[in-house]
Amino acid sequence: MASKIDSFLVTFALVAATLNAEDGCTLYEVAAKNLEEREIFSELVNKLNLDVWSPAMPERSGRVLVLKDQRATFENEFTAAGIQYKVVVERMEELIELERRKLSLAAKITTTSNRIIPIDRMHSYDEVNDILDNLAKDYESVDVFSQGTTLEGRPIKYIRISSTKFMDHEKPVVFIQALIQAREWVSLPVALHAISKLVMDVCDEDQDLLDDIDWIILPIANPDGYEYSRTVSRLWTKNRRVNDHECVGVNINRNFNIRHSGPGSSNNPCSDNYHGSEAESEIETRAIRDILTLHQGRIKLFLNLQSFGSHVLFGYGNVSLPPNGLILHFLAVQMAASIQNYKDRNYTVGNIGSILGEQPGIATDFATEERYVGYSYTINIASYGNDGNIDNNNGHLVEDLYLEEAAEEVWEAIKYSARFVRDNDFNI
Ligand SMILES: *[C@@H]1O[C@H](CO)[C@@H](O)[C@H](O)[C@H]1NC(C)=O
Ligand SMILES: *[C@@H]1O[C@H](CO)[C@@H](O)[C@H](O)[C@H]1NC(C)=O
């Protein structure tokens, strides 16, 4: 009986998947030759409510996902504005199907180990919770907490790792979060790998990371959105709140109480950038806020893991720099260098607003400006290419081998930045 129900659910999920929003989506590369064209690009994507995977900038072309019935309008408007574009992935659903096949194959041949968390596959929300709960049972250094429950009833769980049970108030705290955007899957194995390296598989030369630092890791900041992305609509990015006009979802990383609802977010509930009815309207936003509040004064480094584009980014989202902008930039360069030394990848470093366009209401700015976290970064993890090089056309999609690579190389940046903040306190 149980297996019947299972197969019914699977069939249902497949049927739902074939009806989903990705069918007939096309990925375009868009080039903005100068700042004027960049402005026009921003206006047009807002006007047409397009899904911008990465903005078109004079130094870098952008990627925009366009629905089948929007393609004619998109091409007409961009042609009329004189902005160059070309199709790079004609049928996105084919790439999604390929991803699904590769990942399910990888999941079948994964060997379980009690020494590491396997990261050559994607774990569901339930699997991640089991992993966290088991670690708390098996390891003295680990505690698991819930900070609120989502609208669909999923507790927002995070792990605390400490050799002193968080009792030593002199120790700095590093806070890492992943999956604030539901479709940015690669961030999850990166967070899980960090947990492995801090709990199960600690190298001798990394013992200082535990002796000197306490860790908070929130692996799934947007549980409802992530499960929806896994089972129904792969490119879903918001949470699952039902808004007016039947449109679903608020972008959690536009919902923080810091310059809420400025340009770079949207008041259209159907937009992927919808900032919510008011600041902190969302449970997921308040969960992150409350974790920051609970440990205010001790959290010295906040790392928000996202995809893609190969960036190490710091505030503020309004393009102004924080008082320690120079040292933030310096550390970002060192983080990028530690990734490049490990594996030849070129990460771009800079202010988040100048590299991606203005971003109001974001978690990293809230951490700095409202909770006084001196070092606050978004790492946009590199996308992968078929020959091992970066290929932004794969965007948010992943494959098994790439998940391991990404987790290992970003771990280098995590270690570097954690040691740096331990040695260079900055009170903002
Ligand atoms: C951006 O925000 C910061 C901090 O609130 C403020 O000091 C700065 O003036 C703002 N910059 C712009 C361009 O509005
Ligand atoms: C990164 O940049 C260096 C120096 O410009 C270049 O030699 C190298 O090929 C680049 N690597 C990748 C993966 O693009």
CSV table of C-alpha atoms and ligand atoms in Angstrom, one decimal:
chain,number,residue,atom,x,y,z
A,1,MET,CA,0.0,0.0,0.0
A,2,ALA,CA,2.7,2.4,1.0
A,3,SER,CA,4.5,1.8,-2.3
A,4,LYS,CA,1.3,2.4,-4.2
A,5,ILE,CA,0.9,5.8,-2.5
A,6,ASP,CA,4.5,6.6,-3.3
A,7,SER,CA,4.1,5.8,-7.0
A,8,PHE,CA,0.9,7.8,-7.1
A,9,LEU,CA,2.8,10.8,-5.7
A,10,VAL,CA,5.6,10.3,-8.1
A,11,THR,CA,3.3,10.2,-11.0
A,12,PHE,CA,1.5,13.3,-9.8
A,13,ALA,CA,4.8,15.1,-9.4
A,14,LEU,CA,5.7,14.2,-13.0
A,15,VAL,CA,2.4,15.3,-14.3
A,16,ALA,CA,2.7,18.6,-12.4
A,17,ALA,CA,6.3,19.0,-13.7
A,18,THR,CA,5.2,18.6,-17.3
A,19,LEU,CA,2.7,21.4,-16.9
A,20,ASN,CA,5.1,23.7,-15.2
A,21,ALA,CA,6.3,27.2,-15.9
A,22,GLU,CA,9.6,26.2,-17.6
A,23,ASP,CA,7.9,24.6,-20.6
A,24,GLY,CA,8.8,26.7,-23.6
A,25,CYS,CA,11.3,28.9,-21.8
A,26,THR,CA,14.2,30.3,-23.7
A,27,LEU,CA,17.4,31.7,-22.3
A,28,TYR,CA,18.8,34.8,-24.0
A,29,GLU,CA,22.2,36.4,-23.7
A,30,VAL,CA,21.8,40.2,-23.7
A,31,ALA,CA,24.6,42.7,-24.2
A,32,ALA,CA,24.6,46.3,-22.9
A,33,LYS,CA,27.4,48.2,-24.6
A,34,ASN,CA,27.3,51.2,-22.2
A,35,LEU,CA,25.6,52.6,-19.1
A,36,GLU,CA,22.8,54.0,-21.1
A,37,GLU,CA,22.0,50.6,-22.6
A,38,ARG,CA,22.2,49.1,-19.1
A,39,GLU,CA,19.5,51.5,-18.0
A,40,ILE,CA,17.3,50.7,-20.9
A,41,PHE,CA,17.9,47.0,-20.1
A,42,SER,CA,16.7,47.5,-16.5
A,43,GLU,CA,13.6,49.4,-17.7
A,44,LEU,CA,12.6,46.8,-20.2
A,45,VAL,CA,13.0,43.8,-18.0
A,46,ASN,CA,10.8,45.6,-15.4
A,47,LYS,CA,8.3,46.6,-17.9
A,48,LEU,CA,8.0,43.1,-19.4
A,49,ASN,CA,8.4,41.4,-15.9
A,50,LEU,CA,11.2,39.2,-17.2
A,51,ASP,CA,13.2,36.7,-15.2
A,52,VAL,CA,16.7,38.1,-15.1
A,53,TRP,CA,19.3,35.5,-14.2
A,54,SER,CA,22.1,38.0,-14.4
A,55,PRO,CA,21.9,41.7,-15.5
A,56,ALA,CA,23.5,43.0,-18.7
A,57,MET,CA,26.4,45.2,-17.8
A,58,PRO,CA,28.9,47.0,-20.0
A,59,GLU,CA,31.7,44.6,-18.9
A,60,ARG,CA,29.5,41.4,-18.9
A,61,SER,CA,26.6,40.2,-20.9
A,62,GLY,CA,23.4,39.2,-19.0
A,63,ARG,CA,21.1,36.2,-19.1
A,64,VAL,CA,17.3,36.5,-19.3
A,65,LEU,CA,14.8,33.7,-19.3
A,66,VAL,CA,11.8,34.4,-21.5
A,67,LEU,CA,8.4,32.5,-21.6
A,68,LYS,CA,7.2,31.3,-24.9
A,69,ASP,CA,4.3,33.7,-25.3
A,70,GLN,CA,6.6,36.6,-24.3
A,71,ARG,CA,9.3,36.0,-26.9
A,72,ALA,CA,7.9,38.1,-29.7
A,73,THR,CA,7.4,41.1,-27.4
A,74,PHE,CA,10.8,40.6,-25.9
A,75,GLU,CA,12.5,40.5,-29.3
A,76,ASN,CA,10.5,43.5,-30.6
A,77,GLU,CA,11.2,45.7,-27.6
A,78,PHE,CA,14.9,44.9,-27.4
A,79,THR,CA,15.3,45.3,-31.2
A,80,ALA,CA,13.5,48.6,-31.1
A,81,ALA,CA,15.8,49.8,-28.3
A,82,GLY,CA,18.9,48.7,-30.3
A,83,ILE,CA,20.1,46.3,-27.6
A,84,GLN,CA,21.8,43.1,-28.9
A,85,TYR,CA,20.6,39.7,-27.8
A,86,LYS,CA,20.8,36.1,-28.9
A,87,VAL,CA,19.3,32.8,-27.9
A,88,VAL,CA,21.7,30.7,-25.9
A,89,VAL,CA,19.3,27.9,-24.7
A,90,GLU,CA,16.4,27.4,-27.0
A,91,ARG,CA,14.5,25.0,-24.8
A,92,MET,CA,15.3,25.3,-21.1
A,93,GLU,CA,13.2,22.3,-20.2
A,94,GLU,CA,15.7,20.1,-22.0
A,95,LEU,CA,18.5,21.3,-19.7
A,96,ILE,CA,16.2,20.8,-16.7
A,97,GLU,CA,15.4,17.2,-17.8
A,98,LEU,CA,19.1,16.5,-18.3
A,99,GLU,CA,19.9,17.8,-14.8
A,100,ARG,CA,17.1,15.6,-13.4
A,101,ARG,CA,18.5,12.5,-15.1
A,102,LYS,CA,22.1,13.1,-14.1
A,103,LEU,CA,21.1,13.8,-10.5
A,104,SER,CA,18.9,10.8,-10.1
A,105,LEU,CA,21.6,8.6,-11.5
A,106,ALA,CA,24.2,10.1,-9.1
A,107,ALA,CA,21.8,9.6,-6.2
A,108,LYS,CA,21.6,5.9,-7.0
A,109,ILE,CA,25.3,5.2,-7.0
A,110,THR,CA,26.1,7.4,-4.0
A,111,THR,CA,27.7,5.4,-1.2
A,112,THR,CA,26.7,6.3,2.3
A,113,SER,CA,29.4,7.2,4.7
A,114,ASN,CA,29.2,8.2,8.3
A,115,ARG,CA,32.4,10.3,7.9
A,116,ILE,CA,31.0,12.8,5.5
A,117,ILE,CA,27.7,14.1,4.1
A,118,PRO,CA,27.5,13.0,0.5
A,119,ILE,CA,27.4,16.1,-1.7
A,120,ASP,CA,27.3,14.7,-5.2
A,121,ARG,CA,23.6,14.8,-5.1
A,122,MET,CA,20.8,17.1,-3.9
A,123,HIS,CA,19.1,16.4,-0.6
A,124,SER,CA,15.5,17.1,0.1
A,125,TYR,CA,14.3,19.3,2.9
A,126,ASP,CA,13.4,16.2,5.0
A,127,GLU,CA,16.8,14.5,4.3
A,128,VAL,CA,18.6,17.6,5.4
A,129,ASN,CA,16.6,17.7,8.6
A,130,ASP,CA,17.5,14.1,9.3
A,131,ILE,CA,21.2,14.8,8.6
A,132,LEU,CA,21.1,17.7,11.1
A,133,ASP,CA,19.2,15.8,13.8
A,134,ASN,CA,21.5,12.8,13.5
A,135,LEU,CA,24.6,15.0,13.9
A,136,ALA,CA,23.1,16.5,17.0
A,137,LYS,CA,22.7,13.0,18.4
A,138,ASP,CA,26.2,11.8,17.5
A,139,TYR,CA,28.3,14.9,18.1
A,140,GLU,CA,28.8,16.8,21.3
A,141,SER,CA,29.7,19.9,19.3
A,142,VAL,CA,26.4,20.1,17.4
A,143,ASP,CA,23.0,21.5,18.4
A,144,VAL,CA,20.0,21.9,16.1
A,145,PHE,CA,17.4,24.7,16.5
A,146,SER,CA,14.2,25.7,14.7
A,147,GLN,CA,13.5,29.4,14.1
A,148,GLY,CA,9.9,29.6,13.1
A,149,THR,CA,7.8,27.4,10.8
A,150,THR,CA,6.9,28.3,7.2
A,151,LEU,CA,3.4,28.8,5.9
A,152,GLU,CA,3.5,25.2,4.6
A,153,GLY,CA,4.4,23.9,8.0
A,154,ARG,CA,8.2,23.3,7.7
A,155,PRO,CA,10.4,24.3,10.6
A,156,ILE,CA,13.3,26.5,9.6
A,157,LYS,CA,16.2,24.6,11.1
A,158,TYR,CA,19.7,25.6,11.7
A,159,ILE,CA,22.7,24.0,13.3
A,160,ARG,CA,25.2,25.4,15.8
A,161,ILE,CA,28.7,24.0,15.9
A,162,SER,CA,30.9,24.8,18.9
A,163,SER,CA,33.6,23.2,20.9
A,164,THR,CA,32.3,25.2,23.9
A,165,LYS,CA,28.5,25.0,23.4
A,166,PHE,CA,28.4,28.7,22.5
A,167,MET,CA,29.3,29.5,26.2
A,168,ASP,CA,32.5,31.2,25.5
A,169,HIS,CA,31.4,34.7,24.6
A,170,GLU,CA,34.8,35.8,23.5
A,171,LYS,CA,34.6,33.6,20.5
A,172,PRO,CA,33.5,35.1,17.2
A,173,VAL,CA,30.5,33.5,15.4
A,174,VAL,CA,30.4,32.9,11.7
A,175,PHE,CA,26.9,32.6,10.2
A,176,ILE,CA,26.5,30.8,6.9
A,177,GLN,CA,23.1,30.6,5.1
A,178,ALA,CA,22.1,28.9,1.8
A,179,LEU,CA,19.0,28.6,-0.4
A,180,ILE,CA,17.4,32.0,0.4
A,181,GLN,CA,16.6,31.7,-3.3
A,182,ALA,CA,14.9,28.4,-3.9
A,183,ARG,CA,16.4,27.5,-7.3
A,184,GLU,CA,20.0,28.3,-6.3
A,185,TRP,CA,20.6,24.7,-5.5
A,186,VAL,CA,24.4,24.6,-5.5
A,187,SER,CA,24.4,26.6,-2.3
A,188,LEU,CA,23.0,23.7,-0.3
A,189,PRO,CA,25.9,21.2,-0.9
A,190,VAL,CA,28.3,24.0,-0.2
A,191,ALA,CA,26.7,24.5,3.2
A,192,LEU,CA,26.5,20.8,3.9
A,193,HIS,CA,30.2,20.3,3.0
A,194,ALA,CA,31.1,23.1,5.4
A,195,ILE,CA,29.2,21.1,8.1
A,196,SER,CA,31.1,17.9,7.2
A,197,LYS,CA,34.4,19.7,7.5
A,198,LEU,CA,33.5,21.3,10.8
A,199,VAL,CA,32.0,18.3,12.5
A,200,MET,CA,32.7,14.9,10.9
A,201,ASP,CA,35.9,15.3,8.9
A,202,VAL,CA,38.0,17.9,10.7
A,203,CYS,CA,41.6,18.1,9.4
A,204,ASP,CA,44.3,18.6,11.9
A,205,GLU,CA,45.3,21.9,10.3
A,206,ASP,CA,41.6,23.1,10.6
A,207,GLN,CA,41.3,22.4,14.3
A,208,ASP,CA,41.7,26.1,15.0
A,209,LEU,CA,38.4,26.8,13.2
A,210,LEU,CA,36.6,25.0,16.0
A,211,ASP,CA,38.9,26.0,18.9
A,212,ASP,CA,38.6,29.7,18.1
A,213,ILE,CA,35.2,30.2,16.3
A,214,ASP,CA,31.6,29.2,16.8
A,215,TRP,CA,29.5,28.4,13.7
A,216,ILE,CA,25.8,28.8,12.8
A,217,ILE,CA,24.7,27.2,9.5
A,218,LEU,CA,21.3,27.6,8.0
A,219,PRO,CA,21.3,25.2,5.1
A,220,ILE,CA,17.7,25.9,3.8
A,221,ALA,CA,16.6,29.4,4.4
A,222,ASN,CA,13.6,29.0,2.1
A,223,PRO,CA,12.2,25.5,2.7
A,224,ASP,CA,8.8,25.9,1.0
A,225,GLY,CA,10.4,27.4,-2.1
A,226,TYR,CA,13.1,24.8,-2.3
A,227,GLU,CA,10.7,21.9,-2.1
A,228,TYR,CA,8.5,23.6,-4.8
A,229,SER,CA,11.6,24.0,-7.0
A,230,ARG,CA,12.6,20.3,-6.4
A,231,THR,CA,9.2,18.8,-7.1
A,232,VAL,CA,7.1,21.1,-9.3
A,233,SER,CA,8.9,24.1,-10.9
A,234,ARG,CA,12.7,23.9,-11.0
A,235,LEU,CA,13.2,27.7,-11.6
A,236,TRP,CA,11.0,28.8,-8.7
A,237,THR,CA,12.9,31.3,-6.5
A,238,LYS,CA,10.5,33.0,-4.0
A,239,ASN,CA,8.7,31.5,-1.0
A,240,ARG,CA,5.2,30.1,-1.4
A,241,ARG,CA,3.0,32.9,0.2
A,242,VAL,CA,-0.3,33.3,-1.8
A,243,ASN,CA,-0.5,37.0,-2.7
A,244,ASP,CA,-3.4,38.9,-4.1
A,245,HIS,CA,-4.1,38.4,-7.8
A,246,GLU,CA,-3.4,34.7,-7.3
A,247,CYS,CA,0.3,35.3,-7.7
A,248,VAL,CA,2.4,33.3,-5.3
A,249,GLY,CA,5.6,34.1,-3.5
A,250,VAL,CA,7.7,36.9,-2.0
A,251,ASN,CA,11.4,37.2,-2.7
A,252,ILE,CA,12.8,36.8,0.8
A,253,ASN,CA,16.0,38.6,-0.2
A,254,ARG,CA,14.1,41.8,-0.9
A,255,ASN,CA,11.9,41.6,2.2
A,256,PHE,CA,14.4,42.7,4.9
A,257,ASN,CA,13.8,45.9,6.8
A,258,ILE,CA,16.6,47.9,5.1
A,259,ARG,CA,15.7,50.3,2.3
A,260,HIS,CA,12.7,48.1,1.8
A,261,SER,CA,10.9,48.4,-1.6
A,262,GLY,CA,13.4,50.6,-3.4
A,263,PRO,CA,14.3,50.3,-7.1
A,264,GLY,CA,15.7,46.8,-7.8
A,265,SER,CA,12.7,45.2,-6.2
A,266,SER,CA,9.1,45.1,-7.4
A,267,ASN,CA,5.7,45.8,-5.9
A,268,ASN,CA,4.1,43.5,-8.4
A,269,PRO,CA,3.2,40.3,-6.6
A,270,CYS,CA,3.7,38.3,-9.8
A,271,SER,CA,7.3,39.4,-10.1
A,272,ASP,CA,10.2,37.3,-9.0
A,273,ASN,CA,11.5,40.4,-7.3
A,274,TYR,CA,8.3,41.0,-5.3
A,275,HIS,CA,9.4,42.6,-2.0
A,276,GLY,CA,6.3,41.7,0.0
A,277,SER,CA,3.4,43.7,1.4
A,278,GLU,CA,5.8,45.3,3.9
A,279,ALA,CA,9.3,44.8,5.3
A,280,GLU,CA,9.7,41.5,7.3
A,281,SER,CA,6.2,40.3,6.2
A,282,GLU,CA,7.7,36.9,5.7
A,283,ILE,CA,8.4,34.2,8.2
A,284,GLU,CA,11.7,33.2,6.5
A,285,THR,CA,12.9,36.8,6.7
A,286,ARG,CA,12.0,37.1,10.4
A,287,ALA,CA,13.8,33.8,11.0
A,288,ILE,CA,17.1,35.1,9.7
A,289,ARG,CA,16.5,38.4,11.5
A,290,ASP,CA,15.9,36.6,14.7
A,291,ILE,CA,19.1,34.4,14.4
A,292,LEU,CA,21.1,37.6,13.8
A,293,THR,CA,19.4,39.3,16.8
A,294,LEU,CA,20.0,36.3,19.1
A,295,HIS,CA,23.7,36.4,18.5
A,296,GLN,CA,24.1,40.1,17.9
A,297,GLY,CA,27.6,41.4,18.9
A,298,ARG,CA,29.1,37.9,18.4
A,299,ILE,CA,28.4,37.4,14.7
A,300,LYS,CA,31.5,38.8,13.0
A,301,LEU,CA,31.0,37.2,9.5
A,302,PHE,CA,27.8,36.6,7.6
A,303,LEU,CA,28.1,34.5,4.4
A,304,ASN,CA,25.0,34.3,2.2
A,305,LEU,CA,25.6,31.6,-0.4
A,306,GLN,CA,23.8,32.1,-3.8
A,307,SER,CA,24.3,31.3,-7.4
A,308,PHE,CA,25.6,32.1,-10.0
A,309,GLY,CA,28.1,34.4,-11.7
A,310,SER,CA,31.3,33.8,-9.8
A,311,HIS,CA,31.2,36.9,-7.5
A,312,VAL,CA,32.2,37.8,-4.0
A,313,LEU,CA,30.0,40.7,-3.2
A,314,PHE,CA,29.7,43.2,-0.3
A,315,GLY,CA,27.3,46.1,0.6
A,316,TYR,CA,25.5,48.2,0.3
A,317,GLY,CA,22.8,47.3,-2.2
A,318,ASN,CA,22.3,51.0,-2.9
A,319,VAL,CA,25.8,51.2,-4.4
A,320,SER,CA,27.3,53.2,-1.4
A,321,LEU,CA,30.1,51.5,0.5
A,322,PRO,CA,30.0,50.7,4.3
A,323,PRO,CA,32.6,52.5,6.5
A,324,ASN,CA,34.9,49.5,6.2
A,325,GLY,CA,34.5,49.3,2.4
A,326,LEU,CA,38.2,49.1,1.8
A,327,ILE,CA,38.8,46.2,4.1
A,328,LEU,CA,35.7,44.4,2.9
A,329,HIS,CA,37.1,44.7,-0.6
A,330,PHE,CA,40.5,43.5,0.5
A,331,LEU,CA,39.0,40.4,2.2
A,332,ALA,CA,36.8,39.7,-0.9
A,333,VAL,CA,39.9,39.7,-3.1
A,334,GLN,CA,41.6,37.2,-0.7
A,335,MET,CA,38.5,35.0,-0.8
A,336,ALA,CA,38.5,35.0,-4.6
A,337,ALA,CA,42.2,34.3,-4.6
A,338,SER,CA,41.8,31.4,-2.2
A,339,ILE,CA,39.3,29.9,-4.7
A,340,GLN,CA,41.6,30.6,-7.6
A,341,ASN,CA,44.6,29.0,-5.9
A,342,TYR,CA,42.5,25.9,-5.3
A,343,LYS,CA,41.0,25.7,-8.7
A,344,ASP,CA,41.5,28.0,-11.6
A,345,ARG,CA,38.3,30.0,-11.4
A,346,ASN,CA,38.0,33.8,-11.8
A,347,TYR,CA,35.7,35.3,-9.3
A,348,THR,CA,34.8,39.0,-9.6
A,349,VAL,CA,34.9,41.1,-6.5
A,350,GLY,CA,33.0,44.2,-5.7
A,351,ASN,CA,30.0,46.1,-4.4
A,352,ILE,CA,26.8,44.2,-4.9
A,353,GLY,CA,24.9,47.2,-6.2
A,354,SER,CA,27.5,48.1,-8.7
A,355,ILE,CA,28.0,44.6,-10.0
A,356,LEU,CA,24.4,43.4,-10.0
A,357,GLY,CA,22.4,46.6,-10.0
A,358,GLU,CA,20.6,48.1,-7.0
A,359,GLN,CA,19.3,45.5,-4.5
A,360,PRO,CA,17.1,46.9,-1.7
A,361,GLY,CA,15.9,44.9,1.3
A,362,ILE,CA,18.7,42.3,1.3
A,363,ALA,CA,19.8,40.1,4.1
A,364,THR,CA,23.5,41.0,4.0
A,365,ASP,CA,22.8,44.7,4.3
A,366,PHE,CA,20.4,44.1,7.1
A,367,ALA,CA,23.1,42.1,9.0
A,368,THR,CA,25.5,45.0,8.6
A,369,GLU,CA,23.4,48.0,9.1
A,370,GLU,CA,20.8,46.8,11.7
A,371,ARG,CA,22.8,44.0,13.5
A,372,TYR,CA,26.3,45.4,13.2
A,373,VAL,CA,27.9,42.4,11.5
A,374,GLY,CA,31.3,43.8,10.4
A,375,TYR,CA,31.9,41.4,7.5
A,376,SER,CA,28.9,40.5,5.4
A,377,TYR,CA,29.1,38.9,1.9
A,378,THR,CA,27.1,37.2,-0.8
A,379,ILE,CA,29.0,34.6,-2.6
A,380,ASN,CA,27.5,33.9,-6.0
A,381,ILE,CA,28.9,30.5,-6.6
A,382,ALA,CA,30.3,29.8,-10.1
A,383,SER,CA,28.2,28.1,-12.7
A,384,TYR,CA,29.6,25.1,-14.5
A,385,GLY,CA,30.5,24.4,-18.1
A,386,ASN,CA,30.6,21.2,-20.0
A,387,ASP,CA,34.4,21.4,-20.3
A,388,GLY,CA,35.1,22.4,-16.7
A,389,ASN,CA,35.1,26.1,-17.6
A,390,ILE,CA,32.5,28.6,-16.4
A,391,ASP,CA,29.5,28.7,-18.7
A,392,ASN,CA,26.8,31.0,-17.5
A,393,ASN,CA,24.3,29.4,-19.9
A,394,ASN,CA,23.8,26.6,-17.3
A,395,GLY,CA,22.8,29.3,-14.8
A,396,HIS,CA,21.3,27.9,-11.7
A,397,LEU,CA,21.3,24.3,-13.0
A,398,VAL,CA,23.8,21.8,-11.5
A,399,GLU,CA,25.3,18.4,-12.0
A,400,ASP,CA,26.7,15.9,-9.5
A,401,LEU,CA,30.5,16.4,-10.3
A,402,TYR,CA,30.1,20.1,-10.2
A,403,LEU,CA,28.4,20.1,-6.8
A,404,GLU,CA,31.5,18.5,-5.3
A,405,GLU,CA,33.8,20.9,-7.0
A,406,ALA,CA,31.8,23.9,-6.0
A,407,ALA,CA,31.6,22.8,-2.4
A,408,GLU,CA,35.4,22.2,-2.1
A,409,GLU,CA,36.4,25.5,-3.7
A,410,VAL,CA,34.0,27.7,-1.8
A,411,TRP,CA,35.2,26.0,1.4
A,412,GLU,CA,38.6,27.5,0.8
A,413,ALA,CA,37.0,31.0,0.8
A,414,ILE,CA,35.0,30.2,3.9
A,415,LYS,CA,38.1,29.1,5.8
A,416,TYR,CA,40.0,32.1,4.7
A,417,SER,CA,37.3,34.6,5.7
A,418,ALA,CA,36.6,32.9,9.0
A,419,ARG,CA,40.3,33.2,10.1
A,420,PHE,CA,40.5,36.7,8.8
A,421,VAL,CA,37.6,37.9,10.9
A,422,ARG,CA,39.0,36.1,13.9
A,423,ASP,CA,42.2,38.0,13.5
A,424,ASN,CA,40.8,41.3,12.4
A,425,ASP,CA,37.8,42.3,14.4
A,426,PHE,CA,35.8,45.3,13.0
A,427,ASN,CA,33.1,47.0,15.0
A,428,ILE,CA,30.9,48.8,12.6
B,1,LIG,C1,22.9,54.0,1.0
B,1,LIG,O1,22.6,53.7,2.3
B,1,LIG,C2,23.6,54.2,3.3
B,1,LIG,C3,23.3,53.6,4.6
B,1,LIG,O2,21.9,53.7,5.0
B,1,LIG,C4,23.5,55.7,3.3
B,1,LIG,O3,24.5,56.2,4.2
B,1,LIG,C5,23.8,56.2,1.9
B,1,LIG,O4,23.7,57.6,1.8
B,1,LIG,C6,22.9,55.6,0.9
B,1,LIG,N1,23.4,55.9,-0.5
B,1,LIG,C7,22.6,56.4,-1.4
B,1,LIG,C8,23.3,56.6,-2.7
B,1,LIG,O5,21.4,56.6,-1.2
B,2,LIG,C1,41.4,33.3,-15.1
B,2,LIG,O1,42.2,34.4,-15.4
B,2,LIG,C2,43.5,34.0,-15.7
B,2,LIG,C3,44.3,35.3,-15.8
B,2,LIG,O2,43.7,36.3,-16.5
B,2,LIG,C4,43.6,33.2,-17.0
B,2,LIG,O3,44.9,32.8,-17.3
B,2,LIG,C5,42.7,31.9,-16.8
B,2,LIG,O4,42.7,31.2,-17.9
B,2,LIG,C6,41.3,32.3,-16.3
B,2,LIG,N1,40.6,31.1,-15.9
B,2,LIG,C7,39.4,30.8,-16.3
B,2,LIG,C8,38.9,29.4,-15.8
B,2,LIG,O5,38.7,31.5,-17.0
